[in-house]
Short mmCIF file of C-alpha atoms and ligand atoms in Angstrom, two decimals:
data_model
loop_
_atom_site.label_atom_id
_atom_site.label_comp_id
_atom_site.label_asym_id
_atom_site.label_seq_id
_atom_site.Cartn_x
_atom_site.Cartn_y
_atom_site.Cartn_z
CA MET A 101 0.70 -6.45 -18.79
CA TYR A 102 2.38 -7.52 -16.07
CA PHE A 103 6.08 -7.85 -17.50
CA ARG A 104 7.14 -10.44 -14.97
CA THR A 105 10.83 -11.18 -16.87
CA GLN A 106 13.41 -11.02 -14.99
CA GLY A 107 17.68 -10.30 -15.19
CA PRO A 108 18.53 -11.29 -18.22
CA LEU A 109 16.33 -11.95 -20.30
CA ARG A 110 14.61 -8.56 -19.50
CA TRP A 111 17.73 -7.39 -20.90
CA LEU A 112 17.54 -9.61 -24.28
CA ILE A 113 14.48 -8.29 -24.90
CA ALA A 114 15.27 -4.34 -23.67
CA ALA A 115 18.50 -5.09 -26.10
CA ALA A 116 15.49 -6.43 -28.63
CA VAL A 117 13.41 -3.96 -28.20
CA PHE A 118 15.62 -0.97 -28.56
CA PRO A 119 16.72 -0.73 -31.94
CA LEU A 120 13.22 -0.90 -33.32
CA LEU A 121 12.49 3.01 -31.20
CA ILE A 122 15.19 4.81 -32.46
CA GLY A 123 13.87 3.01 -35.96
CA CYS A 124 11.09 4.71 -35.26
CA ARG A 125 11.59 8.07 -34.08
CA SER A 126 14.21 8.92 -36.83
CA ASP A 127 10.58 8.88 -39.25
CA ASP A 128 8.91 11.19 -36.96
CA ALA A 129 6.65 12.55 -39.52
CA HIS A 130 4.54 9.19 -40.07
CA GLU A 131 4.55 9.25 -36.17
CA GLU A 132 1.06 7.34 -35.13
CA PRO A 133 -0.41 8.84 -32.93
CA PRO A 134 1.22 7.39 -28.81
CA LYS A 135 -1.95 4.30 -27.53
CA SER A 136 -3.75 5.06 -25.17
CA PHE A 137 -2.71 1.61 -23.67
CA GLU A 138 0.43 0.58 -21.85
CA GLY A 139 -0.78 -2.35 -19.39
CA PHE A 140 0.80 -2.47 -16.41
CA SER A 141 4.39 -1.80 -15.75
CA ALA A 142 5.70 -1.05 -12.19
CA PRO A 143 8.40 2.11 -12.17
CA ALA A 144 11.77 0.40 -11.66
CA HIS A 145 12.16 2.55 -8.27
CA PHE A 146 9.14 1.22 -6.76
CA PRO A 147 8.37 -1.72 -4.70
CA ALA A 148 6.59 -4.66 -5.43
CA PRO A 149 3.04 -4.03 -6.82
CA VAL A 150 0.52 -4.96 -3.65
CA TYR A 151 -1.76 -6.21 -5.52
CA GLY A 152 -0.53 -9.87 -7.71
CA PHE A 153 -2.69 -9.45 -10.98
CA GLU A 154 -2.79 -12.82 -11.02
CA ASN A 155 -6.44 -13.31 -11.40
CA ASN A 156 -7.18 -10.64 -13.91
CA PRO A 157 -4.25 -9.14 -16.38
CA VAL A 158 -4.36 -6.33 -17.26
CA THR A 159 -5.69 -6.14 -21.33
CA GLU A 160 -6.11 -3.62 -23.83
CA ALA A 161 -9.94 -4.42 -24.35
CA GLY A 162 -10.59 -4.52 -19.82
CA PHE A 163 -8.73 -1.31 -19.35
CA GLU A 164 -10.12 0.21 -21.58
CA LEU A 165 -13.71 -0.79 -20.81
CA GLY A 166 -12.84 0.11 -17.25
CA LYS A 167 -12.05 3.80 -18.10
CA LYS A 168 -15.31 4.10 -19.90
CA LEU A 169 -17.43 2.78 -16.95
CA PHE A 170 -15.45 5.11 -14.68
CA TYR A 171 -16.10 7.82 -16.89
CA ASP A 172 -20.19 6.80 -17.89
CA LYS A 173 -21.92 8.89 -15.06
CA ARG A 174 -24.70 6.52 -16.52
CA LEU A 175 -23.34 4.40 -13.73
CA SER A 176 -25.26 6.20 -10.82
CA ALA A 177 -28.94 5.99 -9.90
CA ASP A 178 -29.90 9.52 -11.95
CA GLY A 179 -27.45 9.29 -14.64
CA THR A 180 -25.83 12.48 -13.34
CA VAL A 181 -22.56 11.50 -11.80
CA SER A 182 -19.53 9.46 -12.50
CA CYS A 183 -16.48 8.23 -10.89
CA GLY A 184 -14.80 10.53 -12.55
CA THR A 185 -16.78 13.28 -11.09
CA CYS A 186 -15.72 14.12 -8.03
CA HIS A 187 -12.34 11.80 -9.20
CA ALA A 188 -10.98 13.84 -11.94
CA GLN A 189 -8.05 13.73 -14.05
CA VAL A 190 -6.93 17.54 -13.85
CA HIS A 191 -6.97 16.48 -9.50
CA GLY A 192 -4.68 14.43 -9.88
CA PHE A 193 -8.25 11.97 -9.15
CA ALA A 194 -9.66 14.15 -6.45
CA ASP A 195 -12.29 16.18 -6.53
CA HIS A 196 -12.02 20.13 -7.80
CA ASN A 197 -11.34 22.24 -4.75
CA ILE A 198 -14.20 21.05 -2.76
CA PRO A 199 -13.80 19.66 1.16
CA LEU A 200 -17.23 17.20 -0.39
CA SER A 201 -18.36 15.91 -2.95
CA PHE A 202 -21.47 16.04 -4.49
CA GLY A 203 -23.14 12.32 -5.59
CA ILE A 204 -26.20 12.45 -6.98
CA GLU A 205 -29.25 14.52 -6.16
CA GLU A 206 -26.58 17.13 -4.99
CA ARG A 207 -25.89 14.76 -1.25
CA ARG A 208 -22.57 15.04 -0.04
CA GLY A 209 -20.62 12.09 1.77
CA MET A 210 -18.66 13.22 5.02
CA ARG A 211 -15.02 12.62 3.64
CA ASN A 212 -13.00 14.45 1.44
CA THR A 213 -12.02 12.66 -1.61
CA PRO A 214 -9.31 11.69 -2.38
CA GLY A 215 -6.42 11.73 -5.08
CA LEU A 216 -6.33 8.35 -6.66
CA ALA A 217 -2.99 6.82 -7.49
CA ASN A 218 -0.96 4.49 -7.35
CA LEU A 219 -3.18 1.91 -5.54
CA ALA A 220 -1.59 -1.09 -6.83
CA TRP A 221 1.25 -0.85 -4.50
CA THR A 222 -2.37 0.12 -1.48
CA PRO A 223 -2.31 -2.46 0.79
CA ALA A 224 -5.21 -1.24 2.09
CA PHE A 225 -7.93 1.94 0.81
CA MET A 226 -10.09 4.87 2.50
CA TRP A 227 -9.47 7.29 5.26
CA ASP A 228 -9.91 4.79 7.43
CA GLY A 229 -8.76 2.07 5.58
CA GLY A 230 -11.60 0.27 5.81
CA ILE A 231 -11.73 -1.58 2.76
CA ASN A 232 -8.84 -4.06 2.34
CA HIS A 233 -9.07 -4.93 -1.28
CA ILE A 234 -9.22 -2.47 -4.66
CA GLU A 235 -11.45 -5.35 -6.89
CA VAL A 236 -14.26 -4.32 -4.55
CA ILE A 237 -13.53 -0.87 -3.93
CA PRO A 238 -16.43 0.19 -7.05
CA ILE A 239 -18.89 -1.04 -4.80
CA ALA A 240 -19.23 1.68 -2.23
CA PRO A 241 -19.55 4.17 -3.86
CA LEU A 242 -22.18 2.43 -7.23
CA THR A 243 -23.79 2.18 -4.40
CA ASP A 244 -23.45 4.68 -1.58
CA SER A 245 -26.32 6.57 -1.16
CA THR A 246 -24.70 9.99 -0.95
CA GLU A 247 -22.14 8.68 -4.33
CA MET A 248 -23.71 7.47 -7.82
CA GLY A 249 -26.66 5.54 -4.88
CA HIS A 250 -27.19 2.26 -7.59
CA ASP A 251 -28.22 -0.48 -7.24
CA LEU A 252 -25.83 -3.73 -8.39
CA ALA A 253 -28.50 -5.57 -9.44
CA ALA A 254 -30.76 -3.10 -11.44
CA LEU A 255 -26.76 -1.70 -13.00
CA ILE A 256 -26.02 -5.63 -13.99
CA SER A 257 -29.31 -5.15 -16.17
CA PHE A 258 -29.29 -1.57 -16.87
CA LEU A 259 -25.38 -2.94 -18.10
CA GLN A 260 -26.44 -5.39 -20.11
CA THR A 261 -29.40 -3.66 -22.12
CA GLN A 262 -27.55 -1.32 -23.64
CA THR A 263 -25.47 -2.19 -27.12
CA GLU A 264 -22.97 -1.62 -26.51
CA TYR A 265 -21.55 -2.96 -23.04
CA PRO A 266 -21.91 -6.70 -23.49
CA LYS A 267 -19.88 -6.61 -26.90
CA ASP A 268 -17.22 -5.15 -24.45
CA PHE A 269 -17.11 -7.45 -22.07
CA GLU A 270 -17.26 -10.14 -24.59
CA THR A 271 -13.83 -8.54 -25.65
CA ALA A 272 -12.35 -8.29 -22.97
CA PHE A 273 -13.82 -11.63 -20.32
CA GLY A 274 -14.81 -13.74 -23.04
CA SER A 275 -18.53 -14.01 -22.10
CA SER A 276 -21.04 -11.01 -23.14
CA GLU A 277 -22.77 -11.89 -19.66
CA ILE A 278 -21.93 -8.97 -17.07
CA ASP A 279 -21.68 -9.70 -13.08
CA THR A 280 -20.41 -8.01 -10.77
CA ARG A 281 -17.62 -9.35 -10.67
CA ASN A 282 -16.36 -8.79 -13.77
CA LEU A 283 -17.35 -5.22 -14.00
CA LEU A 284 -15.13 -4.74 -10.93
CA LEU A 285 -12.39 -6.54 -12.35
CA ALA A 286 -12.38 -3.97 -15.52
CA LEU A 287 -12.31 -1.48 -13.09
CA THR A 288 -9.94 -2.65 -11.39
CA GLN A 289 -8.19 -3.15 -14.51
CA PHE A 290 -8.08 1.32 -14.74
CA GLN A 291 -8.28 2.55 -11.78
CA SER A 292 -4.88 0.26 -10.77
CA CYS A 293 -3.10 1.32 -13.66
CA LEU A 294 -2.96 4.30 -11.93
CA ILE A 295 0.26 5.07 -11.78
CA SER A 296 1.82 8.24 -11.08
CA ALA A 297 5.50 8.01 -10.96
CA GLY A 298 6.54 11.22 -13.16
CA SER A 299 6.80 13.66 -10.87
CA LYS A 300 9.86 16.40 -10.66
CA TYR A 301 10.26 14.34 -7.10
CA ASP A 302 11.03 10.63 -9.26
CA GLN A 303 12.93 12.54 -11.78
CA TRP A 304 15.53 13.57 -8.97
CA LEU A 305 15.00 9.95 -6.46
CA THR A 306 15.90 8.55 -10.64
CA GLY A 307 19.00 10.94 -11.03
CA ARG A 308 17.27 12.78 -13.72
CA THR A 309 17.09 16.12 -12.80
CA ASN A 310 18.27 17.86 -10.05
CA LEU A 311 16.36 19.66 -7.34
CA THR A 312 16.76 23.94 -7.08
CA PRO A 313 18.70 24.19 -3.49
CA ALA A 314 15.13 25.78 -2.53
CA GLU A 315 13.26 21.99 -3.20
CA ASN A 316 16.63 20.31 -1.43
CA GLU A 317 16.08 22.54 1.11
CA GLY A 318 12.39 21.70 1.79
CA ARG A 319 13.94 17.85 0.91
CA GLU A 320 15.77 18.45 4.38
CA ILE A 321 13.14 19.39 6.08
CA PHE A 322 10.94 17.45 4.82
CA GLU A 323 12.74 14.44 5.35
CA SER A 324 13.90 14.73 9.37
CA LYS A 325 10.83 16.00 10.19
CA CYS A 326 7.42 14.65 8.33
CA ALA A 327 9.16 11.64 6.23
CA SER A 328 8.40 8.95 9.38
CA CYS A 329 4.86 9.28 8.55
CA HIS A 330 4.89 9.92 4.63
CA SER A 331 7.29 8.05 4.12
CA GLY A 332 9.55 5.56 1.07
CA VAL A 333 8.23 6.31 -2.71
CA LEU A 334 5.38 6.75 -1.63
CA LEU A 335 4.85 8.82 0.38
CA THR A 336 3.40 6.83 3.09
CA ASP A 337 3.89 4.54 5.56
CA PHE A 338 -0.02 3.41 5.05
CA SER A 339 0.15 3.19 9.49
CA TYR A 340 -3.25 5.22 11.10
CA ARG A 341 -2.10 8.31 12.86
CA ASN A 342 -3.92 10.59 14.20
CA ASN A 343 -1.70 13.93 13.07
CA GLY A 344 -3.99 16.36 15.78
CA LEU A 345 -6.80 17.86 14.04
CA ASP A 346 -9.28 17.89 17.01
CA SER A 347 -9.22 17.39 20.38
CA ILE A 348 -13.24 15.41 19.96
CA PHE A 349 -13.42 13.36 17.31
CA THR A 350 -16.90 13.86 14.77
CA ASP A 351 -15.41 11.09 12.70
CA GLU A 352 -14.39 8.43 14.63
CA GLY A 353 -11.60 7.26 11.85
CA ARG A 354 -10.02 3.46 11.93
CA MET A 355 -12.22 3.03 15.06
CA ARG A 356 -15.15 2.63 12.47
CA ILE A 357 -13.75 -0.12 11.57
CA THR A 358 -12.16 -1.91 14.65
CA LEU A 359 -14.07 -0.83 17.02
CA ASN A 360 -11.16 0.10 18.87
CA PRO A 361 -11.07 3.37 21.18
CA GLU A 362 -7.26 3.22 21.41
CA ASP A 363 -7.96 3.95 17.07
CA ALA A 364 -10.30 6.84 17.90
CA GLY A 365 -9.05 10.07 15.60
CA THR A 366 -6.77 8.18 13.71
CA PHE A 367 -6.72 8.04 9.53
CA ARG A 368 -4.48 6.44 7.15
CA VAL A 369 -1.42 8.35 6.43
CA PRO A 370 -2.36 10.30 3.01
CA SER A 371 0.45 9.60 0.10
CA LEU A 372 1.35 13.38 -1.55
CA ARG A 373 1.95 12.39 -4.48
CA ASN A 374 0.13 15.28 -6.06
CA VAL A 375 -0.70 17.23 -2.46
CA ALA A 376 -0.27 20.11 -4.36
CA LEU A 377 -2.94 19.78 -6.29
CA THR A 378 -5.52 17.78 -4.46
CA SER A 379 -6.50 20.38 -2.04
CA PRO A 380 -8.43 21.13 0.11
CA TYR A 381 -7.08 18.97 2.70
CA MET A 382 -7.25 16.37 5.50
CA HIS A 383 -10.36 13.40 5.92
CA ASP A 384 -12.71 16.54 6.15
CA GLY A 385 -10.74 18.71 3.74
CA ARG A 386 -11.25 21.18 6.46
CA PHE A 387 -7.05 22.98 5.02
CA ARG A 388 -7.20 25.25 1.98
CA ASN A 389 -3.90 25.39 1.21
CA LEU A 390 -0.85 23.72 2.16
CA MET A 391 0.15 26.94 4.27
CA GLN A 392 -2.45 26.09 6.69
CA VAL A 393 -1.66 22.34 6.81
CA LEU A 394 2.15 23.56 7.78
CA ASP A 395 0.40 26.11 10.33
CA HIS A 396 -1.44 23.12 11.84
CA TYR A 397 1.44 20.98 12.39
CA ASP A 398 3.76 23.85 14.00
CA SER A 399 1.13 25.77 16.19
CA GLY A 400 -2.53 23.64 15.87
CA VAL A 401 -1.72 20.34 16.74
CA LYS A 402 -4.88 19.62 19.40
CA GLN A 403 -3.96 16.98 22.53
CA SER A 404 -6.02 14.36 22.99
CA ALA A 405 -5.97 10.41 24.21
CA THR A 406 -4.53 9.00 20.57
CA LEU A 407 -2.29 11.88 19.28
CA ASP A 408 0.95 9.99 17.65
CA PRO A 409 3.35 10.59 20.56
CA SER A 410 5.37 11.93 17.78
CA LEU A 411 3.05 15.63 18.20
CA SER A 412 2.58 15.93 21.24
CA GLY A 413 4.41 19.53 20.73
CA GLY A 414 3.70 19.91 17.47
CA ILE A 415 6.06 20.29 14.92
CA PRO A 416 7.56 23.86 14.94
CA LEU A 417 8.40 25.15 11.49
CA GLU A 418 10.29 28.43 10.92
CA ASP A 419 7.75 30.72 8.75
CA HIS A 420 11.21 30.22 5.37
CA GLU A 421 10.71 26.28 6.62
CA LYS A 422 7.45 26.44 5.78
CA GLU A 423 8.33 27.83 2.57
CA ARG A 424 11.08 25.10 1.69
CA LEU A 425 8.43 22.50 2.65
CA ILE A 426 6.44 24.10 0.21
CA ASP A 427 8.36 24.49 -2.52
CA PHE A 428 9.61 20.57 -2.04
CA LEU A 429 5.84 19.29 -2.27
CA ARG A 430 5.70 20.52 -5.59
CA THR A 431 8.33 18.26 -6.52
CA LEU A 432 6.06 15.69 -6.25
CA SER A 433 2.54 17.19 -8.91
CA ASP A 434 2.56 14.87 -11.79
CA TYR A 435 2.30 16.75 -14.42
CA ASP A 436 2.48 13.69 -17.01
CA PHE A 437 -0.63 12.21 -15.04
CA ILE A 438 -1.64 14.76 -14.87
CA SER A 439 -2.66 15.45 -19.07
CA ASN A 440 -1.87 11.86 -19.83
CA HIS A 441 -5.04 10.93 -22.55
CA ARG A 442 -4.40 7.24 -21.40
CA PHE A 443 -6.47 8.05 -18.24
CA SER A 444 -8.97 10.74 -20.15
CA GLU A 445 -13.08 10.60 -20.72
CA PRO A 446 -12.55 9.16 -23.99
C1 HEC B 164 -19.19 11.32 -4.95
C2 HEC B 164 -18.12 11.53 -5.04
C3 HEC B 164 -17.37 9.91 -5.48
C4 HEC B 164 -18.00 9.20 -7.04
C5 HEC B 164 -18.53 9.32 -7.55
C6 HEC B 164 -16.79 8.23 -6.72
N1 HEC B 164 -16.17 8.32 -5.06
FE1 HEC B 164 -14.36 7.41 -5.33
N2 HEC B 164 -14.13 8.28 -3.57
C7 HEC B 164 -14.96 9.23 -2.37
C8 HEC B 164 -14.58 9.86 -1.73
C9 HEC B 164 -14.83 10.83 -0.52
C10 HEC B 164 -13.66 8.57 -1.40
C11 HEC B 164 -13.17 8.42 0.29
C12 HEC B 164 -14.15 7.83 0.90
C13 HEC B 164 -13.60 7.75 2.51
O1 HEC B 164 -12.00 7.80 2.74
O2 HEC B 164 -14.00 7.30 3.64
C14 HEC B 164 -12.81 8.22 -2.38
C15 HEC B 164 -12.31 6.92 -1.55
C16 HEC B 164 -11.47 6.46 -3.49
C17 HEC B 164 -11.04 5.11 -3.47
C18 HEC B 164 -9.52 4.66 -2.48
C19 HEC B 164 -8.80 5.97 -2.74
C20 HEC B 164 -7.50 5.73 -1.18
O3 HEC B 164 -6.06 5.74 -2.10
O4 HEC B 164 -7.92 4.97 -0.20
C21 HEC B 164 -11.17 4.57 -4.69
C22 HEC B 164 -9.70 4.25 -5.30
C23 HEC B 164 -11.91 5.43 -5.48
N3 HEC B 164 -12.21 5.93 -4.29
C24 HEC B 164 -12.60 5.08 -6.28
C25 HEC B 164 -13.33 5.32 -6.91
C26 HEC B 164 -13.83 4.32 -8.01
C27 HEC B 164 -13.41 3.32 -9.14
C28 HEC B 164 -15.58 5.28 -8.24
C29 HEC B 164 -16.80 5.31 -9.27
C30 HEC B 164 -17.02 3.70 -9.52
C31 HEC B 164 -15.23 6.31 -6.90
N4 HEC B 164 -14.07 6.85 -6.32
C32 HEC B 164 -16.51 7.38 -7.55
C33 HEC B 164 -15.96 10.40 -3.89
C34 HEC B 164 -16.40 8.83 -4.65
C1 HEC B 165 2.88 11.27 13.02
C2 HEC B 165 3.03 11.00 11.73
C3 HEC B 165 2.86 12.04 10.45
C4 HEC B 165 3.42 13.54 10.34
C5 HEC B 165 4.84 13.20 11.47
C6 HEC B 165 3.35 13.65 9.30
N1 HEC B 165 2.05 13.96 9.11
FE1 HEC B 165 0.65 14.45 7.72
N2 HEC B 165 -0.33 13.84 7.95
C7 HEC B 165 -0.76 12.30 8.66
C8 HEC B 165 -1.44 11.61 8.99
C9 HEC B 165 -2.32 10.37 9.47
C10 HEC B 165 -2.19 12.93 8.05
C11 HEC B 165 -4.35 12.42 7.20
C12 HEC B 165 -5.23 12.48 8.87
C13 HEC B 165 -6.68 12.94 8.64
O1 HEC B 165 -7.14 13.83 7.51
O2 HEC B 165 -7.28 12.86 10.07
C14 HEC B 165 -1.90 13.71 7.78
C15 HEC B 165 -2.24 14.44 6.18
C16 HEC B 165 -1.51 15.42 4.71
C17 HEC B 165 -1.77 16.81 4.64
C18 HEC B 165 -3.22 16.13 4.01
C19 HEC B 165 -2.88 15.43 2.36
C20 HEC B 165 -4.63 15.18 1.64
O3 HEC B 165 -4.20 14.64 0.58
O4 HEC B 165 -5.05 15.77 2.01
C21 HEC B 165 -0.62 17.40 4.65
C22 HEC B 165 -0.47 17.96 3.11
C23 HEC B 165 0.84 16.97 5.28
N3 HEC B 165 -0.04 15.95 5.84
C24 HEC B 165 1.64 17.01 5.12
C25 HEC B 165 2.56 16.56 5.97
C26 HEC B 165 4.10 17.22 6.39
C27 HEC B 165 4.71 18.67 6.10
C28 HEC B 165 4.32 16.63 7.61
C29 HEC B 165 5.63 17.48 7.93
C30 HEC B 165 5.82 18.81 8.13
C31 HEC B 165 3.41 15.83 7.99
N4 HEC B 165 2.36 15.48 6.66
C32 HEC B 165 4.42 15.11 9.57
C33 HEC B 165 0.62 12.08 9.48
C34 HEC B 165 1.40 12.49 10.18
#
């Protein structure tokens, strides 16, 4: 549950709960298995989330239902593809190292599957920011002919005829009547809880660990050369930029949404959380590894009218700087997030 209590009350509660936690620890032999549900709770070193939860408070039943739906292949037209098919936990919820994912009947879309993390902090979704509300996201993959290819009305009636789902919806939302709204709210409860805030970098940010000298050198290079776009704790400023991949655009990116030629070839700056786990890279997955990404910034930037002005001369990088940058980018991997059974296929 989103914990709104602030100030002294929070400390009072913490003071009351803490001895209990210590009490449990001493009894290791009888330790309960860890619970899957922890609710939504914003990490202390993150800004306030943009998704408000007022109309969709996260509950255990809603979260578990959302998870079940996320991993259920029967939500696709031919029963072969679930959200989790393309969004694999071991890869930070990106796909298994392939440039373009396979949807039903092995159809392929045009964009690389991004990792999923910290969606409650994300103001607009997809490579082009074409979806601006977290709750409506699932409609796109559920109905897209290259993804799950289903018809929403047919999907709802299918779910209604199952023995479990009407009961699950009843427990989560007080009604066994399944409709698009509660389907989306349940999926949103699960996806908004995909919080990645436990990387080595987070531990460094919160003063709990040191970076190695090599990682620290990489961090300094990153802060001076990359953090103008990949900024802050979320590692993105959520702006739309052209980072020089092409001079002629086969995918016009943001312009597909705004129809403004000034946006041609611009894409949302991606977060770099878990980036070492989510290869290949860029909106079309053209780079196989991080070294290729750095070679691009160093010597591959292509000129065009919409190229971000800060990249007109590329980002010159010595070989050893590239290696240090990769050392730093690896500190953004959150191993707890990718192995946490809370988020795993039930
Ligand atoms: C066939 C593969 C595939 C399936 C299945 C799939 N996705 Fe995706 N997902 C993608 C791709 C590709 C994108 C990026 C699309 C774009 O930017 O145009 C994406 C983008 C997203 C995003 C936006 C992330 C961001 O940071 O902007 C979310 C959230 C998401 N998917 C959730 C889901 C959910 C929930 C489901 C199941 C209902 C699902 N996806 C099913 C491939 C898939
Ligand atoms: C001017 C803004 C800007 C700067 C500076 C910048 N980037 Fe990017 N970066 C982007 C944009 C925009 C994309 C997505 C481009 C696309 O896919 O079309 C991107 C994509 C990436 C990706 C791919 C992520 C993924 O999930 O596919 C990596 C890795 C990356 N940048 C690392 C860096 C590093 C390291 C630096 C510094 C050497 C850097 N960037 C500097 C804007 C920038």
